[in-house]
CSV table of C-alpha atoms in Angstrom, one decimal:
chain,number,residue,atom,x,y,z
D,1393,MET,CA,10.5,112.5,53.4
D,1394,LYS,CA,12.8,112.1,50.4
D,1395,GLN,CA,15.5,110.7,52.8
D,1396,VAL,CA,13.0,108.6,54.4
D,1397,ALA,CA,12.0,106.9,50.9
D,1398,ALA,CA,16.0,106.6,50.3
D,1399,ILE,CA,16.7,104.5,53.1
D,1400,ASP,CA,13.7,102.4,52.3
D,1401,THR,CA,15.0,101.6,49.0
D,1402,LEU,CA,18.0,100.9,50.2
D,1403,ASN,CA,16.8,98.7,53.0
D,1404,LEU,CA,14.6,96.7,50.7
D,1405,SER,CA,17.2,96.1,47.5
D,1406,THR,CA,19.9,94.9,49.9
D,1407,ALA,CA,17.6,92.3,51.6
D,1408,ARG,CA,19.1,89.5,50.0
D,1409,CYS,CA,16.2,88.9,47.6
D,1410,GLU,CA,17.1,87.8,44.3
D,1411,GLY,CA,15.4,90.2,41.6
D,1412,ILE,CA,13.7,93.3,41.8
D,1413,ARG,CA,10.5,91.0,40.0
D,1414,GLU,CA,10.3,88.6,43.1
D,1415,LYS,CA,6.5,88.1,43.9
D,1416,VAL,CA,5.5,89.3,47.1
D,1417,ALA,CA,2.2,87.9,48.8
D,1418,VAL,CA,1.5,91.4,51.1
D,1419,LEU,CA,-0.8,90.8,54.3
D,1420,VAL,CA,-2.8,94.2,54.6
D,1421,SER,CA,-5.3,94.8,57.5
D,1422,GLY,CA,-6.7,98.7,56.7
D,1423,GLY,CA,-4.5,100.3,58.7
D,1424,VAL,CA,-1.6,102.7,57.9
D,1425,ASP,CA,1.0,100.3,58.5
D,1426,SER,CA,0.6,97.5,56.3
D,1427,ALA,CA,-0.7,100.1,53.7
D,1428,VAL,CA,2.8,101.7,53.6
D,1429,ALA,CA,4.5,98.5,53.4
D,1430,LEU,CA,2.5,97.5,50.3
D,1431,THR,CA,3.4,100.9,49.1
D,1432,LEU,CA,7.0,100.8,49.6
D,1433,LEU,CA,7.1,97.3,48.1
D,1434,LYS,CA,4.9,98.4,44.9
D,1435,LYS,CA,7.3,101.4,44.6
D,1436,ALA,CA,10.5,99.6,45.1
D,1437,GLY,CA,9.6,97.3,41.9
D,1438,TYR,CA,8.2,94.4,43.8
D,1439,ASP,CA,5.5,92.2,41.9
D,1440,VAL,CA,3.2,92.4,44.7
D,1441,GLU,CA,-0.5,91.1,45.1
D,1442,ALA,CA,-2.6,92.3,48.8
D,1443,PHE,CA,-4.0,89.5,50.6
D,1444,TYR,CA,-7.0,90.8,53.6
D,1445,LEU,CA,-7.6,88.0,56.0
D,1446,LYS,CA,-10.8,87.5,57.6
D,1447,ILE,CA,-10.3,86.2,61.0
D,1448,TRP,CA,-12.9,88.1,62.7
D,1449,LEU,CA,-15.8,85.9,64.5
D,1450,GLN,CA,-19.5,86.1,63.2
D,1451,ASP,CA,-21.3,84.8,66.2
D,1452,GLU,CA,-19.2,87.5,68.3
D,1453,VAL,CA,-19.9,90.3,66.1
D,1454,VAL,CA,-23.5,89.3,65.8
D,1455,ALA,CA,-24.0,89.1,69.8
D,1456,LEU,CA,-22.0,92.1,71.1
D,1457,GLY,CA,-22.5,94.5,68.1
D,1458,ASP,CA,-19.9,95.5,66.0
D,1459,CYS,CA,-18.6,94.6,62.4
D,1460,PRO,CA,-14.5,95.4,63.0
D,1461,TRP,CA,-14.1,93.9,59.1
D,1462,GLU,CA,-16.3,96.2,57.0
D,1463,ALA,CA,-14.3,99.8,57.6
D,1464,ASP,CA,-10.9,97.6,57.3
D,1465,LEU,CA,-11.8,96.2,54.3
D,1466,GLY,CA,-12.7,99.8,52.9
D,1467,PHE,CA,-9.7,101.4,53.3
D,1468,VAL,CA,-7.7,98.2,52.0
D,1469,ARG,CA,-9.7,98.4,48.7
D,1470,ALA,CA,-9.3,102.1,48.3
D,1471,VAL,CA,-5.7,101.7,48.9
D,1472,THR,CA,-5.4,98.6,46.4
D,1473,GLU,CA,-7.1,100.3,44.0
D,1474,LYS,CA,-5.0,103.6,44.2
D,1475,LEU,CA,-1.5,101.3,43.7
D,1476,ASP,CA,-3.5,99.1,41.2
D,1477,VAL,CA,-2.6,96.2,43.5
D,1478,ARG,CA,-4.7,92.6,42.6
D,1479,LEU,CA,-6.7,91.9,46.2
D,1480,HIS,CA,-7.6,88.5,47.7
D,1481,VAL,CA,-9.9,88.3,50.5
D,1482,LEU,CA,-9.3,85.1,52.3
D,1483,SER,CA,-11.5,83.9,55.5
D,1484,LEU,CA,-9.7,81.9,57.9
D,1485,GLN,CA,-12.6,82.0,60.7
D,1486,ASP,CA,-12.6,78.2,61.2
D,1487,GLU,CA,-8.9,77.9,61.2
D,1488,TYR,CA,-8.6,81.1,63.7
D,1489,TRP,CA,-11.6,79.3,65.6
D,1490,LYS,CA,-9.7,75.7,66.3
D,1491,LEU,CA,-6.0,76.7,66.4
D,1492,VAL,CA,-6.3,80.1,68.2
D,1493,ILE,CA,-9.5,80.8,70.4
D,1494,SER,CA,-10.8,78.1,71.6
D,1495,ASP,CA,-7.0,77.3,73.0
D,1496,THR,CA,-7.3,81.3,74.4
D,1497,ILE,CA,-11.1,80.5,75.8
D,1498,ALA,CA,-9.7,76.9,77.3
D,1499,ARG,CA,-6.4,78.9,79.4
D,1500,ILE,CA,-8.3,81.7,80.9
D,1501,LYS,CA,-10.7,79.2,82.5
D,1502,GLN,CA,-7.5,77.7,84.0
D,1503,GLY,CA,-6.8,80.8,85.7
D,1504,GLU,CA,-3.8,81.8,82.8
D,1505,THR,CA,-3.8,85.0,81.0
D,1506,PRO,CA,-2.7,83.7,77.4
D,1507,ASN,CA,-2.0,85.9,74.5
D,1508,PRO,CA,-3.6,85.3,71.1
D,1509,ASP,CA,-2.0,87.7,69.0
D,1510,MET,CA,1.1,85.1,70.0
D,1511,HIS,CA,-0.5,82.1,68.3
D,1512,CYS,CA,-2.2,84.5,65.6
D,1513,ASN,CA,0.9,85.2,64.2
D,1514,SER,CA,2.8,82.2,64.5
D,1515,LEU,CA,-0.1,79.8,63.2
D,1516,ILE,CA,-2.5,81.9,61.0
D,1517,LYS,CA,-0.8,84.9,59.1
D,1518,PHE,CA,2.2,83.3,59.1
D,1519,GLY,CA,1.5,79.2,59.3
D,1520,VAL,CA,-2.0,78.6,57.9
D,1521,PHE,CA,-1.4,81.5,55.3
D,1522,ILE,CA,1.7,80.8,54.1
D,1523,ASP,CA,0.6,76.9,53.4
D,1524,TYR,CA,-2.5,78.5,51.6
D,1525,LEU,CA,0.0,80.4,49.5
D,1526,ARG,CA,2.2,77.0,48.6
D,1527,GLU,CA,-0.4,75.3,47.4
D,1528,ARG,CA,-2.9,77.7,45.8
D,1529,PHE,CA,0.1,80.3,44.7
D,1530,PRO,CA,3.1,78.7,44.6
D,1531,SER,CA,5.0,81.7,42.7
D,1532,PHE,CA,4.8,83.8,45.5
D,1533,THR,CA,8.6,84.0,47.1
D,1534,LYS,CA,7.9,86.0,50.2
D,1535,VAL,CA,5.4,87.3,52.4
D,1536,ALA,CA,5.4,91.1,53.8
D,1537,SER,CA,3.4,92.5,56.3
D,1538,GLY,CA,3.3,95.9,58.4
D,1539,HIS,CA,5.2,94.6,61.4
D,1540,TYR,CA,7.7,97.2,63.2
D,1541,ALA,CA,10.6,94.2,63.3
D,1542,GLN,CA,13.3,93.3,60.9
D,1543,ILE,CA,15.1,90.5,59.3
D,1544,ALA,CA,18.6,90.2,60.0
D,1545,TYR,CA,21.5,88.3,58.6
D,1546,ARG,CA,25.1,87.0,59.7
D,1547,ASP,CA,27.1,88.0,56.5
D,1548,GLU,CA,30.4,87.0,58.4
D,1549,THR,CA,29.9,83.9,59.1
D,1550,ASN,CA,28.5,80.6,56.8
D,1551,SER,CA,25.1,80.2,58.8
D,1552,ASP,CA,21.8,80.3,56.9
D,1553,GLN,CA,19.8,81.2,59.9
D,1554,VAL,CA,18.1,84.6,60.1
D,1555,TYR,CA,17.2,87.0,62.9
D,1556,LEU,CA,14.5,88.7,64.1
D,1557,LYS,CA,15.6,92.0,65.1
D,1558,MET,CA,14.1,94.9,66.8
D,1559,SER,CA,12.5,98.0,65.3
D,1560,PRO,CA,14.2,101.1,66.2
D,1561,ASP,CA,10.8,102.4,67.1
D,1562,ALA,CA,11.1,101.0,70.8
D,1563,ILE,CA,7.2,101.6,71.6
D,1564,LYS,CA,6.1,99.8,68.7
D,1565,ASP,CA,8.5,97.0,68.1
D,1566,GLN,CA,6.3,93.8,67.6
D,1567,THR,CA,9.3,91.3,68.0
D,1568,TYR,CA,7.0,90.1,71.2
D,1569,PHE,CA,4.4,89.3,69.1
D,1570,LEU,CA,6.4,87.6,66.5
D,1571,SER,CA,8.7,85.6,69.1
D,1572,ARG,CA,7.1,82.0,68.2
D,1573,LEU,CA,7.8,81.7,65.1
D,1574,ARG,CA,9.7,79.1,63.3
D,1575,GLN,CA,12.8,79.5,61.3
D,1576,VAL,CA,11.4,78.4,58.1
D,1577,GLN,CA,8.7,81.1,58.5
D,1578,LEU,CA,11.1,84.0,59.3
D,1579,GLN,CA,12.8,83.4,55.9
D,1580,ALA,CA,10.0,83.5,54.0
D,1581,LEU,CA,9.0,87.2,55.2
D,1582,MET,CA,9.8,90.4,54.5
D,1583,PHE,CA,9.0,93.6,56.7
D,1584,PRO,CA,9.2,96.9,54.4
D,1585,ILE,CA,8.8,99.5,57.7
D,1586,GLY,CA,10.8,97.3,60.2
D,1587,HIS,CA,13.4,99.6,59.8
D,1588,LEU,CA,11.1,102.7,60.4
D,1589,THR,CA,9.8,104.7,63.1
D,1590,LYS,CA,5.9,105.2,63.3
D,1591,GLN,CA,6.5,109.0,62.7
D,1592,GLU,CA,8.1,107.9,59.7
D,1593,VAL,CA,5.1,105.9,58.6
D,1594,ARG,CA,2.8,108.2,58.8
D,1595,ALA,CA,5.3,110.6,56.9
D,1596,CYS,CA,5.5,108.1,54.1
D,1597,ALA,CA,1.7,107.6,54.0
D,1598,ARG,CA,1.3,111.3,53.5
D,1599,GLU,CA,3.8,111.6,51.0
D,1600,TYR,CA,2.3,109.0,49.0
D,1601,ARG,CA,-1.4,110.4,49.8
D,1602,LEU,CA,-2.8,107.1,51.1
D,1603,GLN,CA,-6.1,107.1,52.3
D,1604,ASN,CA,-5.6,106.0,55.8
D,1605,GLN,CA,-3.2,107.9,56.4
D,1606,ASN,CA,-4.5,109.8,59.4
D,1607,ARG,CA,-6.5,106.4,60.9
D,1608,LYS,CA,-5.6,105.6,64.0
D,1609,ASP,CA,-3.8,103.1,65.2
D,1610,SER,CA,-6.0,99.5,66.5
D,1611,GLN,CA,-5.8,98.7,70.4
D,1612,GLY,CA,-6.5,95.5,71.8
D,1613,LEU,CA,-6.5,92.0,70.1
D,1614,CYS,CA,-6.4,91.7,66.3
D,1615,PHE,CA,-10.0,89.8,65.7
D,1616,LEU,CA,-11.9,91.9,68.1
D,1617,GLY,CA,-12.3,95.6,66.7
D,1618,LYS,CA,-14.0,97.8,68.9
D,1619,ILE,CA,-15.2,94.8,70.9
D,1620,LYS,CA,-14.2,94.9,74.5
D,1621,PHE,CA,-12.4,91.9,75.4
D,1622,ARG,CA,-14.3,91.6,78.8
D,1623,ASP,CA,-17.2,91.4,76.9
D,1624,PHE,CA,-15.5,88.7,74.4
D,1625,VAL,CA,-15.0,86.5,77.6
D,1626,ARG,CA,-18.3,87.1,79.3
D,1627,TYR,CA,-19.9,85.4,75.9
D,1628,TYR,CA,-18.1,82.5,76.2
D,1629,LEU,CA,-17.6,82.1,80.1
D,1630,GLY,CA,-20.3,84.1,81.6
D,1631,GLU,CA,-20.7,85.2,85.1
D,1632,LYS,CA,-20.0,83.4,88.7
D,1633,GLN,CA,-19.9,85.6,91.8
D,1634,GLY,CA,-17.1,84.8,94.1
D,1635,GLU,CA,-15.1,86.4,97.1
D,1636,ILE,CA,-12.3,89.1,97.0
D,1637,VAL,CA,-10.1,87.7,100.1
D,1638,ALA,CA,-7.4,89.7,101.4
D,1639,MET,CA,-4.4,87.5,101.1
D,1640,ASP,CA,-2.5,88.5,104.5
D,1641,THR,CA,-5.7,88.9,106.8
D,1642,GLY,CA,-8.1,86.5,104.9
D,1643,ARG,CA,-10.7,88.9,105.0
D,1644,VAL,CA,-13.2,88.8,102.7
D,1645,LEU,CA,-13.4,92.4,100.7
D,1646,GLY,CA,-15.9,92.2,98.4
D,1647,VAL,CA,-17.4,90.0,95.6
D,1648,HIS,CA,-16.6,89.7,91.6
D,1649,ARG,CA,-18.1,88.1,88.7
D,1650,GLY,CA,-15.5,85.2,88.0
D,1651,TYR,CA,-11.7,85.1,88.6
D,1652,TRP,CA,-11.3,84.7,84.5
D,1653,TYR,CA,-11.8,88.3,84.2
D,1654,TYR,CA,-8.9,88.8,86.6
D,1655,THR,CA,-5.0,88.8,85.9
D,1656,LEU,CA,-2.4,88.8,88.1
D,1657,GLY,CA,-1.0,92.5,89.1
D,1658,GLN,CA,-4.0,93.9,87.8
D,1659,ARG,CA,-5.6,96.8,89.7
D,1660,GLN,CA,-8.4,98.1,88.1
D,1661,GLY,CA,-12.1,96.8,88.4
D,1662,LEU,CA,-11.6,95.4,91.7
D,1663,ASP,CA,-14.0,98.1,92.9
D,1664,LEU,CA,-12.8,97.7,96.5
D,1665,SER,CA,-12.4,100.8,99.1
D,1666,ASN,CA,-9.1,101.4,101.4
D,1667,GLY,CA,-7.0,101.0,98.2
D,1668,PRO,CA,-4.8,100.4,96.1
D,1669,TRP,CA,-5.6,96.6,95.7
D,1670,TYR,CA,-3.7,94.3,93.4
D,1671,VAL,CA,-4.6,90.5,92.5
D,1672,VAL,CA,-1.8,88.6,94.0
D,1673,ALA,CA,-3.8,84.9,93.4
D,1674,LYS,CA,-6.4,83.2,91.9
D,1675,ASP,CA,-8.0,79.8,93.4
D,1676,ILE,CA,-10.1,78.5,90.1
D,1677,LYS,CA,-11.5,76.0,92.6
D,1678,THR,CA,-13.3,77.9,95.1
D,1679,ASN,CA,-13.7,81.0,92.4
D,1680,ARG,CA,-11.7,83.3,94.7
D,1681,VAL,CA,-9.4,86.1,93.8
D,1682,TYR,CA,-6.7,87.2,96.7
D,1683,VAL,CA,-5.6,90.4,96.6
D,1684,SER,CA,-2.8,92.6,98.4
D,1685,ARG,CA,-0.9,95.9,98.6
D,1686,TRP,CA,1.5,96.5,95.8
D,1687,GLU,CA,4.6,95.0,97.4
D,1688,ALA,CA,3.1,91.4,97.5
D,1689,ALA,CA,2.4,91.8,93.8
D,1690,LEU,CA,6.0,92.1,92.7
D,1691,ARG,CA,8.3,89.5,91.6
D,1692,LYS,CA,11.5,88.8,91.2
D,1693,LYS,CA,11.8,85.6,89.5
D,1694,PHE,CA,9.3,83.2,88.0
D,1695,THR,CA,10.0,80.0,85.8
D,1696,ILE,CA,9.1,79.2,82.0
D,1697,GLY,CA,8.3,76.2,80.2
D,1698,ALA,CA,10.7,74.8,77.2
D,1699,MET,CA,12.0,77.8,75.5
D,1700,HIS,CA,11.3,78.1,71.4
D,1701,TRP,CA,14.4,79.4,70.0
D,1702,LEU,CA,14.2,81.8,66.9
D,1703,SER,CA,17.6,80.3,65.5
D,1704,ASP,CA,19.6,76.8,65.7
D,1705,ASP,CA,22.3,79.1,66.5
D,1706,PHE,CA,21.3,80.2,70.2
D,1707,VAL,CA,20.8,76.4,70.6
D,1708,GLU,CA,24.3,75.9,69.3
D,1709,GLU,CA,25.1,78.7,71.7
D,1710,GLN,CA,23.4,77.5,74.6
D,1711,HIS,CA,24.9,74.2,74.2
D,1712,PHE,CA,28.4,75.0,74.1
D,1713,TYR,CA,27.9,77.5,77.4
D,1714,HIS,CA,26.2,75.2,79.3
D,1715,HIS,CA,28.8,72.2,78.4
D,1716,LYS,CA,32.2,74.1,77.9
D,1717,VAL,CA,32.0,77.1,80.2
D,1718,LYS,CA,33.3,76.1,83.5
D,1719,GLY,CA,31.2,78.2,86.4
D,1720,SER,CA,27.6,79.5,86.5
D,1721,LYS,CA,25.4,77.8,84.0
D,1722,SER,CA,23.1,81.0,83.6
D,1723,MET,CA,23.1,83.0,80.6
D,1724,GLN,CA,22.5,86.7,80.1
D,1725,TYR,CA,19.8,88.2,78.2
D,1726,THR,CA,16.7,90.8,78.5
D,1727,VAL,CA,13.8,89.8,78.6
D,1728,LYS,CA,10.1,91.5,77.8
D,1729,ILE,CA,7.2,90.3,80.3
D,1730,ARG,CA,4.6,91.8,78.0
D,1731,HIS,CA,4.6,94.0,74.5
D,1732,GLY,CA,6.2,97.3,74.7
D,1733,SER,CA,9.8,99.4,75.3
D,1734,LYS,CA,10.1,97.9,78.6
D,1735,GLN,CA,13.1,95.1,79.0
D,1736,HIS,CA,14.7,93.6,82.3
D,1737,SER,CA,18.3,92.5,82.6
D,1738,CYS,CA,17.9,88.7,83.7
D,1739,THR,CA,19.8,85.4,84.0
D,1740,LEU,CA,18.3,82.1,82.6
D,1741,THR,CA,19.0,78.8,84.3
D,1742,PRO,CA,18.1,75.4,83.5
D,1743,ILE,CA,15.9,74.3,86.4
D,1744,LYS,CA,17.4,70.8,86.3
D,1745,GLU,CA,20.5,72.5,87.4
D,1746,VAL,CA,19.0,73.5,90.8
D,1747,SER,CA,15.7,71.3,90.9
D,1748,SER,CA,15.8,68.2,93.3
D,1749,ARG,CA,14.0,66.4,90.6
D,1750,PRO,CA,15.6,67.1,86.9
D,1751,SER,CA,13.5,64.9,85.2
D,1752,GLU,CA,10.6,66.6,86.0
D,1753,THR,CA,12.0,70.0,85.0
D,1754,GLU,CA,13.4,68.7,81.7
D,1755,GLY,CA,13.5,71.9,79.6
D,1756,CYS,CA,12.4,74.4,82.1
D,1757,TYR,CA,14.3,77.6,83.1
D,1758,ARG,CA,14.2,79.7,86.2
D,1759,VAL,CA,14.3,83.5,85.3
D,1760,ASN,CA,15.9,85.6,87.5
D,1761,LEU,CA,15.4,89.8,87.1
D,1762,ASN,CA,17.3,92.4,87.9
D,1763,GLU,CA,14.7,94.1,89.6
D,1764,VAL,CA,11.0,93.2,90.6
D,1765,GLU,CA,8.0,93.6,88.0
D,1766,LEU,CA,4.3,93.8,88.6
D,1767,GLY,CA,1.8,91.3,86.7
D,1768,ILE,CA,4.0,88.5,85.9
D,1769,ALA,CA,1.4,85.5,85.4
D,1770,PRO,CA,1.0,82.2,84.5
D,1771,GLY,CA,0.2,81.8,80.9
D,1772,GLN,CA,1.9,85.0,79.5
D,1773,PHE,CA,4.9,84.9,77.2
D,1774,ALA,CA,8.4,85.7,78.3
D,1775,VAL,CA,10.8,87.0,75.3
D,1776,PHE,CA,14.2,86.8,75.5
D,1777,TYR,CA,16.9,89.2,73.7
D,1778,LYS,CA,20.6,89.6,73.0
D,1779,GLU,CA,20.7,93.4,72.7
D,1780,ASN,CA,18.5,93.8,69.5
D,1781,ILE,CA,18.0,90.3,68.7
D,1782,CYS,CA,15.2,88.2,69.5
D,1783,VAL,CA,16.3,84.8,70.6
D,1784,GLY,CA,13.3,83.0,71.9
D,1785,SER,CA,10.4,82.9,74.0
D,1786,ALA,CA,8.5,80.7,76.4
D,1787,VAL,CA,5.3,80.4,78.5
D,1788,ILE,CA,5.2,81.4,82.1
D,1789,VAL,CA,4.1,78.6,84.0
D,1790,GLU,CA,4.9,80.1,87.4
D,1791,ALA,CA,5.2,83.1,89.2
């Protein structure tokens, strides 16, 4: 553990911070990752205060019978008291509902597969919260969290841009969820555990004897706690019986309780014989879910909407490539279709280059994978990388 601590001290002291007493607001959740992030900053000499954000939804807690925040806040209080760090508890439930949940429900009803955690990071944790800090606590110069990601700089250039770099722990890497951040947000952030693996973070927690050192990682969406996502969807959209139809024959194979419970590529929860069957299409007008065999659920290309680039450097690079380089207009990246370690090599081509209606496809791209993938669905985010740097993301609009 001495090596880990030394690595962390070096990482924090060389992170372009103007002085060891820089004031940092640390987002804490009750989990081991944010607790270690807070501890490392405190040990490194930063002036830290902890902030716990309440984004759980009271109505759902009452209706579905779970209080996800009580245990979390208990661990937060234990850790902050141990470290002698001031704790703020901030309720952002109204903002979370308006900016994240209402949009998520609407998109599910439209047949899409949204990811509310993406918007939670860009709009709430590093959006509304940073705005709140600047208004109420302007002395804070940085915001830190326990995300598995890194902030990188290009020291060899005059660029003032910062980059979002992957964690060395490929399984825990969270750059996928951070790919909607704006450059001004990235410049305000610190990720104290971003250069560590999960195993090293656990070791740090044991070394510092943190009360949540053995607490299991949370699963699922950040605001639901132990509430199942299916139960959450049922609470808002209810149930509506419809047919499950074989795509190739048109034969009715069974019934379902609402197309909004299914996403493309899904196999679980169909309750059909002679399987396995995979969801390959949904008709929201007729409430039909279409299924087929595994091969029909695979995709090698899809269309994305406008790209959200994380740095102006990437925009300039793309502009130079498309206007100065002769030949192909496609650019080479790797892409993640969902959170996790799996990436695909791909090409990204402006649709106006291959479309007969370029004015209607302005800003959209065609993505071609080097191999087929299961479960590519409209509403999901595609996140793009150059080596270990996240360059941007976009919503999948057609698959």
